[in-house]
PDB file of C-alpha atoms and ligand atoms in Angstrom:
ATOM      1  CA  MET A  20      -5.864 -10.137   3.366  1.00 95.00           C
ATOM      2  CA  LYS A  21      -6.839  -6.484   3.688  1.00 96.00           C
ATOM      3  CA  ASP A  22      -7.917  -6.943   7.236  1.00 96.00           C
ATOM      4  CA  ARG A  23      -4.761  -8.735   8.065  1.00 97.00           C
ATOM      5  CA  ILE A  24      -2.630  -5.981   6.603  1.00 98.00           C
ATOM      6  CA  ARG A  25      -4.616  -3.320   8.438  1.00 97.00           C
ATOM      7  CA  ALA A  26      -4.083  -5.188  11.689  1.00 98.00           C
ATOM      8  CA  LEU A  27      -0.369  -5.558  11.064  1.00 98.00           C
ATOM      9  CA  LEU A  28       0.037  -1.980  10.111  1.00 98.00           C
ATOM     10  CA  LYS A  29      -1.572  -0.943  13.432  1.00 97.00           C
ATOM     11  CA  GLU A  30       0.285  -3.565  15.566  1.00 97.00           C
ATOM     12  CA  LYS A  31       3.726  -2.635  14.083  1.00 97.00           C
ATOM     13  CA  ASN A  32       3.140   1.081  14.025  1.00 97.00           C
ATOM     14  CA  ALA A  33       3.857   1.221  10.416  1.00 97.00           C
ATOM     15  CA  ILE A  34       2.808   3.244   7.438  1.00 96.00           C
ATOM     16  CA  MET A  35       2.258   2.021   3.973  1.00 97.00           C
ATOM     17  CA  LEU A  36       3.478   4.215   1.130  1.00 97.00           C
ATOM     18  CA  ALA A  37       2.933   3.389  -2.619  1.00 97.00           C
ATOM     19  CA  HIS A  38       4.208   4.761  -5.799  1.00 96.00           C
ATOM     20  CA  ASN A  39       1.767   5.892  -8.482  1.00 94.00           C
ATOM     21  CA  TYR A  40       2.760   3.026 -10.668  1.00 96.00           C
ATOM     22  CA  GLN A  41       1.866   0.288  -8.160  1.00 98.00           C
ATOM     23  CA  PRO A  42      -0.913  -2.297  -8.764  1.00 97.00           C
ATOM     24  CA  PRO A  43      -4.353  -1.020  -8.090  1.00 97.00           C
ATOM     25  CA  GLU A  44      -4.901  -3.269  -5.002  1.00 97.00           C
ATOM     26  CA  ILE A  45      -1.662  -1.782  -3.474  1.00 98.00           C
ATOM     27  CA  GLN A  46      -2.651   1.751  -4.343  1.00 97.00           C
ATOM     28  CA  ASP A  47      -6.002   1.289  -2.663  1.00 97.00           C
ATOM     29  CA  MET A  48      -4.694  -0.224   0.424  1.00 97.00           C
ATOM     30  CA  ALA A  49      -1.810   2.481   0.922  1.00 97.00           C
ATOM     31  CA  ASP A  50      -1.848   5.195   3.391  1.00 96.00           C
ATOM     32  CA  MET A  51      -0.544   7.506   0.830  1.00 94.00           C
ATOM     33  CA  CYS A  52       0.212   7.281  -2.924  1.00 94.00           C
ATOM     34  CA  GLY A  53       2.487   9.687  -4.717  1.00 92.00           C
ATOM     35  CA  ASP A  54       5.396  10.450  -7.086  1.00 90.00           C
ATOM     36  CA  SER A  55       9.008  10.086  -6.083  1.00 85.00           C
ATOM     37  CA  LEU A  56       9.227  13.595  -4.490  1.00 81.00           C
ATOM     38  CA  GLU A  57       6.029  13.476  -2.405  1.00 88.00           C
ATOM     39  CA  LEU A  58       6.860  10.006  -1.128  1.00 89.00           C
ATOM     40  CA  SER A  59      10.410  11.006  -0.117  1.00 82.00           C
ATOM     41  CA  ILE A  60       8.984  14.116   1.706  1.00 87.00           C
ATOM     42  CA  ARG A  61       6.416  11.999   3.418  1.00 88.00           C
ATOM     43  CA  ALA A  62       8.989   9.345   4.553  1.00 86.00           C
ATOM     44  CA  GLY A  63      10.878  12.082   6.373  1.00 86.00           C
ATOM     45  CA  GLU A  64       7.613  13.491   8.144  1.00 90.00           C
ATOM     46  CA  THR A  65       5.864  10.385   9.379  1.00 91.00           C
ATOM     47  CA  ASP A  66       5.868   9.430  13.096  1.00 92.00           C
ATOM     48  CA  ALA A  67       5.511   5.856  12.292  1.00 96.00           C
ATOM     49  CA  LYS A  68       8.194   3.386  13.333  1.00 96.00           C
ATOM     50  CA  VAL A  69       8.149   1.284  10.390  1.00 97.00           C
ATOM     51  CA  ILE A  70       7.731   2.371   6.686  1.00 96.00           C
ATOM     52  CA  VAL A  71       6.465  -0.304   4.149  1.00 97.00           C
ATOM     53  CA  PHE A  72       7.600   1.139   0.886  1.00 96.00           C
ATOM     54  CA  CYS A  73       5.630  -0.112  -2.139  1.00 97.00           C
ATOM     55  CA  GLY A  74       7.677   0.835  -5.026  1.00 97.00           C
ATOM     56  CA  VAL A  75      11.179  -0.192  -6.157  1.00 97.00           C
ATOM     57  CA  HIS A  76      14.631  -0.586  -4.304  1.00 97.00           C
ATOM     58  CA  PHE A  77      15.912   2.992  -4.792  1.00 96.00           C
ATOM     59  CA  MET A  78      12.820   4.458  -3.260  1.00 95.00           C
ATOM     60  CA  ALA A  79      13.019   2.322  -0.124  1.00 96.00           C
ATOM     61  CA  GLU A  80      16.765   3.342   0.017  1.00 96.00           C
ATOM     62  CA  THR A  81      15.816   7.042  -0.211  1.00 95.00           C
ATOM     63  CA  ALA A  82      13.333   6.495   2.739  1.00 94.00           C
ATOM     64  CA  SER A  83      16.061   4.888   4.709  1.00 94.00           C
ATOM     65  CA  ILE A  84      18.511   7.650   3.908  1.00 95.00           C
ATOM     66  CA  ILE A  85      16.003  10.231   5.124  1.00 94.00           C
ATOM     67  CA  SER A  86      14.843   8.340   8.198  1.00 94.00           C
ATOM     68  CA  PRO A  87      17.618   6.156   9.483  1.00 94.00           C
ATOM     69  CA  ASP A  88      15.933   5.528  12.790  1.00 93.00           C
ATOM     70  CA  LYS A  89      12.904   3.975  11.107  1.00 95.00           C
ATOM     71  CA  THR A  90      12.558   0.425   9.878  1.00 96.00           C
ATOM     72  CA  VAL A  91      11.998   0.508   6.092  1.00 96.00           C
ATOM     73  CA  LEU A  92      10.570  -2.623   4.420  1.00 97.00           C
ATOM     74  CA  LEU A  93      10.433  -3.296   0.660  1.00 98.00           C
ATOM     75  CA  PRO A  94       7.949  -6.128   0.325  1.00 98.00           C
ATOM     76  CA  ARG A  95       9.854  -7.587  -2.728  1.00 98.00           C
ATOM     77  CA  LEU A  96      13.632  -7.045  -2.596  1.00 98.00           C
ATOM     78  CA  ASP A  97      13.786  -8.029  -6.282  1.00 98.00           C
ATOM     79  CA  ALA A  98      11.945  -4.905  -7.298  1.00 98.00           C
ATOM     80  CA  GLY A  99      14.706  -2.859  -8.716  1.00 98.00           C
ATOM     81  CA  CYS A 100      15.043  -0.163 -11.397  1.00 98.00           C
ATOM     82  CA  PRO A 101      16.904  -0.849 -14.651  1.00 98.00           C
ATOM     83  CA  MET A 102      17.684   2.847 -15.050  1.00 98.00           C
ATOM     84  CA  ALA A 103      19.240   3.021 -11.598  1.00 98.00           C
ATOM     85  CA  ASP A 104      21.488   0.124 -12.593  1.00 97.00           C
ATOM     86  CA  MET A 105      22.883   2.114 -15.488  1.00 98.00           C
ATOM     87  CA  ILE A 106      25.320   3.903 -13.238  1.00 98.00           C
ATOM     88  CA  ASP A 107      27.315   2.878 -10.284  1.00 97.00           C
ATOM     89  CA  ALA A 108      29.790   4.705  -8.002  1.00 97.00           C
ATOM     90  CA  GLU A 109      32.815   3.528 -10.083  1.00 97.00           C
ATOM     91  CA  SER A 110      31.607   4.675 -13.325  1.00 98.00           C
ATOM     92  CA  LEU A 111      30.375   7.992 -11.916  1.00 98.00           C
ATOM     93  CA  ALA A 112      33.780   8.609 -10.206  1.00 96.00           C
ATOM     94  CA  ALA A 113      35.465   7.914 -13.588  1.00 97.00           C
ATOM     95  CA  LYS A 114      33.163  10.210 -15.411  1.00 97.00           C
ATOM     96  CA  LYS A 115      33.800  13.134 -12.755  1.00 96.00           C
ATOM     97  CA  ALA A 116      37.522  12.703 -13.291  1.00 96.00           C
ATOM     98  CA  SER A 117      37.296  13.055 -17.050  1.00 96.00           C
ATOM     99  CA  LEU A 118      35.308  16.406 -16.614  1.00 97.00           C
ATOM    100  CA  PRO A 119      36.575  19.768 -15.218  1.00 97.00           C
ATOM    101  CA  PRO A 120      35.087  20.116 -11.707  1.00 97.00           C
ATOM    102  CA  MET A 121      31.250  20.747 -11.866  1.00 98.00           C
ATOM    103  CA  PRO A 122      28.294  19.797  -9.785  1.00 98.00           C
ATOM    104  CA  VAL A 123      26.593  16.542 -10.244  1.00 98.00           C
ATOM    105  CA  VAL A 124      22.811  16.450 -10.262  1.00 98.00           C
ATOM    106  CA  THR A 125      21.447  12.862  -9.876  1.00 98.00           C
ATOM    107  CA  TYR A 126      17.945  11.806 -10.438  1.00 97.00           C
ATOM    108  CA  VAL A 127      16.571  10.007  -7.392  1.00 96.00           C
ATOM    109  CA  ASN A 128      16.186   7.030  -9.561  1.00 96.00           C
ATOM    110  CA  SER A 129      19.658   5.915  -8.595  1.00 97.00           C
ATOM    111  CA  THR A 130      21.443   3.931  -5.878  1.00 97.00           C
ATOM    112  CA  ALA A 131      22.487   5.413  -2.592  1.00 97.00           C
ATOM    113  CA  GLU A 132      26.114   5.167  -3.644  1.00 97.00           C
ATOM    114  CA  VAL A 133      25.516   7.348  -6.621  1.00 98.00           C
ATOM    115  CA  LYS A 134      23.670   9.853  -4.715  1.00 97.00           C
ATOM    116  CA  ALA A 135      26.498   9.829  -2.159  1.00 98.00           C
ATOM    117  CA  LEU A 136      28.860  11.036  -5.033  1.00 97.00           C
ATOM    118  CA  SER A 137      26.368  13.797  -6.142  1.00 98.00           C
ATOM    119  CA  THR A 138      25.888  17.408  -5.323  1.00 98.00           C
ATOM    120  CA  ILE A 139      22.178  17.442  -5.233  1.00 98.00           C
ATOM    121  CA  CYS A 140      19.243  15.110  -6.146  1.00 97.00           C
ATOM    122  CA  CYS A 141      16.318  15.830  -8.377  1.00 96.00           C
ATOM    123  CA  THR A 142      13.131  14.202  -9.332  1.00 94.00           C
ATOM    124  CA  SER A 143      10.909  14.533 -12.517  1.00 93.00           C
ATOM    125  CA  ALA A 144       8.781  17.058 -10.532  1.00 92.00           C
ATOM    126  CA  ASN A 145      11.656  19.474  -9.734  1.00 95.00           C
ATOM    127  CA  VAL A 146      14.421  18.990 -12.235  1.00 96.00           C
ATOM    128  CA  ILE A 147      14.315  22.378 -13.644  1.00 97.00           C
ATOM    129  CA  GLN A 148      14.143  24.119 -10.277  1.00 96.00           C
ATOM    130  CA  VAL A 149      17.180  22.055  -9.016  1.00 97.00           C
ATOM    131  CA  VAL A 150      19.234  22.743 -12.203  1.00 98.00           C
ATOM    132  CA  ASN A 151      18.445  26.527 -11.878  1.00 97.00           C
ATOM    133  CA  SER A 152      19.194  26.676  -8.192  1.00 97.00           C
ATOM    134  CA  LEU A 153      22.888  25.826  -8.777  1.00 97.00           C
ATOM    135  CA  PRO A 154      25.120  28.821  -9.308  1.00 97.00           C
ATOM    136  CA  GLU A 155      27.255  26.957 -11.831  1.00 98.00           C
ATOM    137  CA  LYS A 156      26.532  27.266 -15.444  1.00 97.00           C
ATOM    138  CA  GLU A 157      27.667  23.762 -16.323  1.00 98.00           C
ATOM    139  CA  MET A 158      26.830  20.443 -14.725  1.00 98.00           C
ATOM    140  CA  LEU A 159      26.475  16.722 -15.002  1.00 98.00           C
ATOM    141  CA  LEU A 160      23.085  15.244 -14.924  1.00 98.00           C
ATOM    142  CA  THR A 161      22.657  11.418 -14.128  1.00 98.00           C
ATOM    143  CA  PRO A 162      21.553   8.816 -15.058  1.00 98.00           C
ATOM    144  CA  ASP A 163      18.515   9.811 -17.363  1.00 98.00           C
ATOM    145  CA  ARG A 164      19.607  11.133 -20.694  1.00 98.00           C
ATOM    146  CA  ASN A 165      16.018  11.967 -21.572  1.00 98.00           C
ATOM    147  CA  LEU A 166      15.484  13.973 -18.264  1.00 98.00           C
ATOM    148  CA  ALA A 167      18.847  15.776 -18.893  1.00 98.00           C
ATOM    149  CA  MET A 168      17.887  16.656 -22.461  1.00 98.00           C
ATOM    150  CA  TYR A 169      14.444  17.913 -21.202  1.00 98.00           C
ATOM    151  CA  ALA A 170      16.243  20.131 -18.598  1.00 98.00           C
ATOM    152  CA  THR A 171      18.635  21.241 -21.372  1.00 97.00           C
ATOM    153  CA  SER A 172      15.621  22.519 -23.357  1.00 97.00           C
ATOM    154  CA  LYS A 173      14.208  24.351 -20.400  1.00 96.00           C
ATOM    155  CA  THR A 174      17.260  26.176 -19.050  1.00 96.00           C
ATOM    156  CA  ASP A 175      20.353  27.978 -20.426  1.00 95.00           C
ATOM    157  CA  LYS A 176      22.716  25.748 -18.482  1.00 97.00           C
ATOM    158  CA  LYS A 177      25.196  23.514 -20.174  1.00 97.00           C
ATOM    159  CA  ILE A 178      24.173  19.906 -19.058  1.00 98.00           C
ATOM    160  CA  HIS A 179      26.402  16.929 -19.574  1.00 98.00           C
ATOM    161  CA  VAL A 180      24.319  13.895 -20.241  1.00 98.00           C
ATOM    162  CA  TRP A 181      24.748  10.388 -18.764  1.00 98.00           C
ATOM    163  CA  ASP A 182      23.650   7.841 -21.352  1.00 97.00           C
ATOM    164  CA  GLY A 183      21.052   6.026 -19.019  1.00 98.00           C
ATOM    165  CA  TYR A 184      17.419   5.742 -19.798  1.00 98.00           C
ATOM    166  CA  CYS A 185      14.112   4.125 -18.503  1.00 98.00           C
ATOM    167  CA  PRO A 186      13.476   1.177 -20.650  1.00 98.00           C
ATOM    168  CA  ILE A 187       9.833   1.694 -20.302  1.00 98.00           C
ATOM    169  CA  HIS A 188       9.455   5.317 -21.088  1.00 98.00           C
ATOM    170  CA  ASP A 189      12.117   5.205 -23.825  1.00 98.00           C
ATOM    171  CA  LEU A 190      10.002   2.701 -25.500  1.00 96.00           C
ATOM    172  CA  LEU A 191       7.265   5.164 -26.517  1.00 98.00           C
ATOM    173  CA  THR A 192       7.853   6.534 -29.918  1.00 98.00           C
ATOM    174  CA  ALA A 193       6.514   9.702 -31.761  1.00 98.00           C
ATOM    175  CA  ILE A 194       4.777   7.236 -33.929  1.00 98.00           C
ATOM    176  CA  ASP A 195       2.770   5.659 -31.079  1.00 98.00           C
ATOM    177  CA  VAL A 196       1.825   9.089 -29.875  1.00 98.00           C
ATOM    178  CA  GLU A 197       0.740  10.290 -33.287  1.00 98.00           C
ATOM    179  CA  LYS A 198      -1.571   7.173 -33.562  1.00 98.00           C
ATOM    180  CA  ALA A 199      -2.977   7.688 -30.169  1.00 98.00           C
ATOM    181  CA  LYS A 200      -3.678  11.404 -31.116  1.00 98.00           C
ATOM    182  CA  ALA A 201      -5.361  10.283 -34.340  1.00 98.00           C
ATOM    183  CA  ASP A 202      -7.467   7.767 -32.437  1.00 98.00           C
ATOM    184  CA  HIS A 203      -8.439  10.273 -29.762  1.00 98.00           C
ATOM    185  CA  PRO A 204      -8.401  13.742 -31.547  1.00 98.00           C
ATOM    186  CA  ASN A 205     -10.080  15.562 -28.585  1.00 97.00           C
ATOM    187  CA  ALA A 206      -7.543  14.391 -26.122  1.00 98.00           C
ATOM    188  CA  LEU A 207      -4.680  16.266 -24.505  1.00 98.00           C
ATOM    189  CA  PHE A 208      -1.326  14.503 -24.315  1.00 98.00           C
ATOM    190  CA  THR A 209       0.640  14.623 -21.164  1.00 98.00           C
ATOM    191  CA  ALA A 210       4.086  12.974 -21.091  1.00 98.00           C
ATOM    192  CA  HIS A 211       6.716  12.067 -18.447  1.00 98.00           C
ATOM    193  CA  PRO A 212      10.158  13.772 -18.795  1.00 98.00           C
ATOM    194  CA  GLU A 213      11.715  10.247 -18.979  1.00 98.00           C
ATOM    195  CA  CYS A 214      10.170  10.014 -22.520  1.00 98.00           C
ATOM    196  CA  ARG A 215      12.483  10.779 -25.657  1.00 98.00           C
ATOM    197  CA  PRO A 216      12.674  14.412 -26.804  1.00 98.00           C
ATOM    198  CA  GLU A 217      10.566  13.757 -29.893  1.00 98.00           C
ATOM    199  CA  VAL A 218       7.765  12.517 -27.758  1.00 98.00           C
ATOM    200  CA  LEU A 219       7.938  15.445 -25.436  1.00 98.00           C
ATOM    201  CA  ALA A 220       7.857  17.806 -28.474  1.00 98.00           C
ATOM    202  CA  LEU A 221       4.295  16.446 -29.089  1.00 98.00           C
ATOM    203  CA  ALA A 222       3.188  16.846 -25.422  1.00 98.00           C
ATOM    204  CA  ASP A 223       0.616  19.456 -24.259  1.00 98.00           C
ATOM    205  CA  SER A 224       2.304  19.243 -20.766  1.00 97.00           C
ATOM    206  CA  VAL A 225       5.330  17.483 -19.280  1.00 97.00           C
ATOM    207  CA  GLU A 226       4.884  16.170 -15.839  1.00 96.00           C
ATOM    208  CA  SER A 227       5.858  14.004 -13.014  1.00 94.00           C
ATOM    209  CA  THR A 228       3.273  11.200 -12.258  1.00 92.00           C
ATOM    210  CA  SER A 229       1.653  13.363  -9.701  1.00 92.00           C
ATOM    211  CA  GLY A 230       1.935  16.438 -11.941  1.00 93.00           C
ATOM    212  CA  MET A 231      -0.144  14.470 -14.437  1.00 96.00           C
ATOM    213  CA  LEU A 232      -2.835  13.952 -11.709  1.00 95.00           C
ATOM    214  CA  ARG A 233      -2.914  17.553 -10.789  1.00 95.00           C
ATOM    215  CA  PHE A 234      -3.010  18.491 -14.663  1.00 97.00           C
ATOM    216  CA  ALA A 235      -5.926  16.218 -15.409  1.00 97.00           C
ATOM    217  CA  LYS A 236      -7.937  17.484 -12.273  1.00 96.00           C
ATOM    218  CA  ALA A 237      -7.313  21.146 -13.105  1.00 97.00           C
ATOM    219  CA  SER A 238      -8.001  20.918 -16.844  1.00 97.00           C
ATOM    220  CA  GLU A 239     -11.469  21.542 -18.430  1.00 96.00           C
ATOM    221  CA  HIS A 240     -10.624  19.009 -21.050  1.00 97.00           C
ATOM    222  CA  LYS A 241     -12.527  15.479 -20.825  1.00 97.00           C
ATOM    223  CA  GLU A 242      -9.927  13.278 -22.461  1.00 98.00           C
ATOM    224  CA  PHE A 243      -6.232  12.669 -22.002  1.00 98.00           C
ATOM    225  CA  ILE A 244      -3.466  10.509 -23.403  1.00 98.00           C
ATOM    226  CA  ILE A 245      -1.208   9.472 -20.761  1.00 98.00           C
ATOM    227  CA  GLY A 246       2.516   9.119 -21.605  1.00 98.00           C
ATOM    228  CA  THR A 247       3.874   7.214 -18.675  1.00 98.00           C
ATOM    229  CA  GLU A 248       3.916   3.799 -17.080  1.00 97.00           C
ATOM    230  CA  ILE A 249       0.198   2.417 -17.300  1.00 96.00           C
ATOM    231  CA  GLY A 250      -0.091   1.950 -13.461  1.00 95.00           C
ATOM    232  CA  LEU A 251      -0.929   5.852 -13.278  1.00 96.00           C
ATOM    233  CA  LEU A 252      -4.245   5.191 -15.048  1.00 97.00           C
ATOM    234  CA  HIS A 253      -5.754   3.665 -11.995  1.00 96.00           C
ATOM    235  CA  ALA A 254      -4.966   6.647  -9.825  1.00 95.00           C
ATOM    236  CA  ILE A 255      -6.007   9.210 -12.493  1.00 97.00           C
ATOM    237  CA  GLN A 256      -9.307   7.484 -13.445  1.00 97.00           C
ATOM    238  CA  LYS A 257     -10.232   7.041  -9.802  1.00 95.00           C
ATOM    239  CA  GLN A 258      -9.588  10.602  -9.048  1.00 95.00           C
ATOM    240  CA  ASN A 259     -11.454  11.822 -12.204  1.00 97.00           C
ATOM    241  CA  PRO A 260     -14.344   9.666 -12.660  1.00 97.00           C
ATOM    242  CA  ASP A 261     -16.023  12.018 -15.174  1.00 97.00           C
ATOM    243  CA  LYS A 262     -12.975  12.190 -17.499  1.00 98.00           C
ATOM    244  CA  ILE A 263     -11.558   9.522 -19.869  1.00 98.00           C
ATOM    245  CA  PHE A 264      -7.909   8.449 -20.053  1.00 98.00           C
ATOM    246  CA  TYR A 265      -5.995   6.496 -22.615  1.00 98.00           C
ATOM    247  CA  ALA A 266      -2.650   4.865 -22.383  1.00 98.00           C
ATOM    248  CA  ALA A 267      -0.146   6.401 -24.942  1.00 98.00           C
ATOM    249  CA  SER A 268       0.894   2.831 -25.414  1.00 97.00           C
ATOM    250  CA  GLN A 269       0.003  -0.466 -23.804  1.00 95.00           C
ATOM    251  CA  LYS A 270       3.761  -1.348 -23.893  1.00 96.00           C
ATOM    252  CA  MET A 271       4.508   0.971 -21.147  1.00 98.00           C
ATOM    253  CA  VAL A 272       4.584  -1.550 -18.207  1.00 98.00           C
ATOM    254  CA  CYS A 273       7.361  -1.650 -15.659  1.00 98.00           C
ATOM    255  CA  LEU A 274       7.395  -5.200 -14.317  1.00 98.00           C
ATOM    256  CA  ASP A 275       9.601  -4.105 -11.423  1.00 98.00           C
ATOM    257  CA  MET A 276       6.607  -1.853 -10.309  1.00 98.00           C
ATOM    258  CA  LYS A 277       4.149  -4.686 -10.607  1.00 98.00           C
ATOM    259  CA  ARG A 278       6.118  -7.256  -8.410  1.00 98.00           C
ATOM    260  CA  ILE A 279       4.439  -6.343  -5.014  1.00 98.00           C
ATOM    261  CA  GLY A 280       1.158  -8.113  -4.173  1.00 98.00           C
ATOM    262  CA  LEU A 281      -0.887  -7.883  -0.893  1.00 98.00           C
ATOM    263  CA  SER A 282       0.452 -11.144   0.341  1.00 98.00           C
ATOM    264  CA  ASP A 283       3.989  -9.669   0.116  1.00 98.00           C
ATOM    265  CA  VAL A 284       3.045  -6.779   2.222  1.00 98.00           C
ATOM    266  CA  ALA A 285       1.417  -9.026   4.704  1.00 98.00           C
ATOM    267  CA  ARG A 286       4.523 -11.379   4.860  1.00 98.00           C
ATOM    268  CA  CYS A 287       6.928  -8.552   5.249  1.00 98.00           C
ATOM    269  CA  LEU A 288       5.048  -6.963   8.090  1.00 98.00           C
ATOM    270  CA  GLU A 289       4.569 -10.290   9.839  1.00 98.00           C
ATOM    271  CA  ASN A 290       8.242 -11.265   9.601  1.00 98.00           C
ATOM    272  CA  MET A 291       9.770  -7.757   9.484  1.00 98.00           C
ATOM    273  CA  SER A 292      11.506  -9.056   6.373  1.00 97.00           C
ATOM    274  CA  GLY A 293      12.776  -7.033   3.373  1.00 98.00           C
ATOM    275  CA  GLN A 294      14.548  -4.473   5.453  1.00 98.00           C
ATOM    276  CA  VAL A 295      16.522  -1.783   3.379  1.00 97.00           C
ATOM    277  CA  LYS A 296      19.185  -0.091   5.391  1.00 97.00           C
ATOM    278  CA  VAL A 297      21.853   2.277   3.920  1.00 97.00           C
ATOM    279  CA  PRO A 298      25.225   2.068   5.766  1.00 97.00           C
ATOM    280  CA  GLU A 299      26.191   5.419   7.468  1.00 97.00           C
ATOM    281  CA  LYS A 300      29.208   5.902   5.342  1.00 98.00           C
ATOM    282  CA  ILE A 301      27.263   6.192   2.256  1.00 98.00           C
ATOM    283  CA  ARG A 302      23.971   7.418   3.927  1.00 98.00           C
ATOM    284  CA  ILE A 303      25.445  10.774   5.328  1.00 98.00           C
ATOM    285  CA  PRO A 304      26.721  12.180   1.897  1.00 98.00           C
ATOM    286  CA  ALA A 305      23.614  10.721   0.081  1.00 97.00           C
ATOM    287  CA  LEU A 306      21.473  12.552   2.780  1.00 97.00           C
ATOM    288  CA  ALA A 307      23.211  15.857   1.980  1.00 98.00           C
ATOM    289  CA  ALA A 308      22.254  15.532  -1.646  1.00 97.00           C
ATOM    290  CA  VAL A 309      18.652  14.449  -0.899  1.00 96.00           C
ATOM    291  CA  GLU A 310      18.134  17.165   1.704  1.00 95.00           C
ATOM    292  CA  LYS A 311      19.345  19.974  -0.572  1.00 96.00           C
ATOM    293  CA  MET A 312      16.598  18.987  -3.004  1.00 94.00           C
ATOM    294  CA  ILE A 313      13.729  18.543  -0.345  1.00 92.00           C
ATOM    295  CA  GLU A 314      14.614  22.045   1.115  1.00 91.00           C
ATOM    296  CA  LEU A 315      14.243  23.538  -2.335  1.00 89.00           C
ATOM    297  CA  SER A 316      10.974  21.714  -2.928  1.00 79.00           C
ATOM    298  CA  LYS A 317       9.260  22.251   0.442  1.00 71.00           C
TER     299      LYS A 317
HETATM  300  P1  13P B  20       7.809   9.978 -10.628  1.00 85.81           P
HETATM  301  O1  13P B  20       6.546   9.499  -9.777  1.00 85.81           O
HETATM  302  O2  13P B  20       8.561  10.712  -9.649  1.00 85.81           O
HETATM  303  O3  13P B  20       7.365  10.891 -11.760  1.00 85.81           O
HETATM  304  O4  13P B  20       8.648   8.828 -11.050  1.00 85.81           O
HETATM  305  C1  13P B  20       8.586   8.245 -12.241  1.00 85.81           C
HETATM  306  C2  13P B  20       9.401   6.972 -12.157  1.00 85.81           C
HETATM  307  O5  13P B  20       9.807   6.339 -13.197  1.00 85.81           O
HETATM  308  C3  13P B  20       9.548   6.258 -10.895  1.00 85.81           C
HETATM  309  O6  13P B  20      10.337   5.096 -11.114  1.00 85.81           O
HETATM  310 FE1  SF4 B  21      12.778   2.359 -13.212  1.00 85.81          FE
HETATM  311 FE2  SF4 B  21      11.427   3.174 -15.347  1.00 85.81          FE
HETATM  312 FE3  SF4 B  21      10.420   1.242 -13.747  1.00 85.81          FE
HETATM  313 FE4  SF4 B  21      10.458   3.829 -13.056  1.00 85.81          FE
HETATM  314  S1  SF4 B  21       9.299   2.954 -14.675  1.00 85.81           S
HETATM  315  S2  SF4 B  21      11.185   2.008 -11.858  1.00 85.81           S
HETATM  316  S3  SF4 B  21      12.466   4.531 -14.027  1.00 85.81           S
HETATM  317  S4  SF4 B  21      12.208   1.197 -14.981  1.00 85.81           S
END
């Protein structure tokens, strides 16, 4: 299967990108693994004609927004994001109408339609930088309430919160973390900003998925409790064979991130199926929001 995928990638002039939560065999096969920000930047820089995006739907959409001339394939079109589905264009338009005029910061975990109605995008890696880059003192941050509350705690801006959340990160409780800390008293605890405020209050560092990889590599500590989706454990253990990593909770499994298998990658390349394309009417305003973010982060 791996040989077949390698041959197909070459034949179709394709690059395979994978999010850090993907199953181990997908991460190991990919040309590049990363967090949402790194993958968006890479999608815009590649010379390949085809991008096979191993992640969820909004990520493939973002690649298509940035690279409209490339064919973007999502090997499983049913890989969605429950948090992205907690907001749509209509509900955002209604919320905007109910507030005084203010910028809208939208987490990339959102549909293209929602990005198109936003001032600027952000990811878990750059939310503070994005919020601080805006001249306005007041803004709406969608759709993740935990990310919005985290940003509020780190800036002096007034942030209106959209009541969405990641069902996987929001599951992690302070009790789970306290138990993990009691079981592993020498471990540092790193948490994703999609976690609840009381969980983040217990963290030694708050990081995006790739931020966690950098944090573990740079630290002199040997043990870490990882407060994010458990797919990251594969990458973090592989990059740090001499260190020990524990899941903050075995409950943190995103089934959408686990849908893609190697046979799906081979099939979509063979048939050029699973294409994700954003209509120009939505793509142009969505691109403006994504590009503003990428410019800030480069
Ligand atoms: P990052 O890799 O950007 O931290 O994303 C977390 C996430 O939940 C993606 O779905
Ligand atoms: Fe969406 Fe959460 Fe899954 Fe990421 S981990 S894709 S935010 S449901």
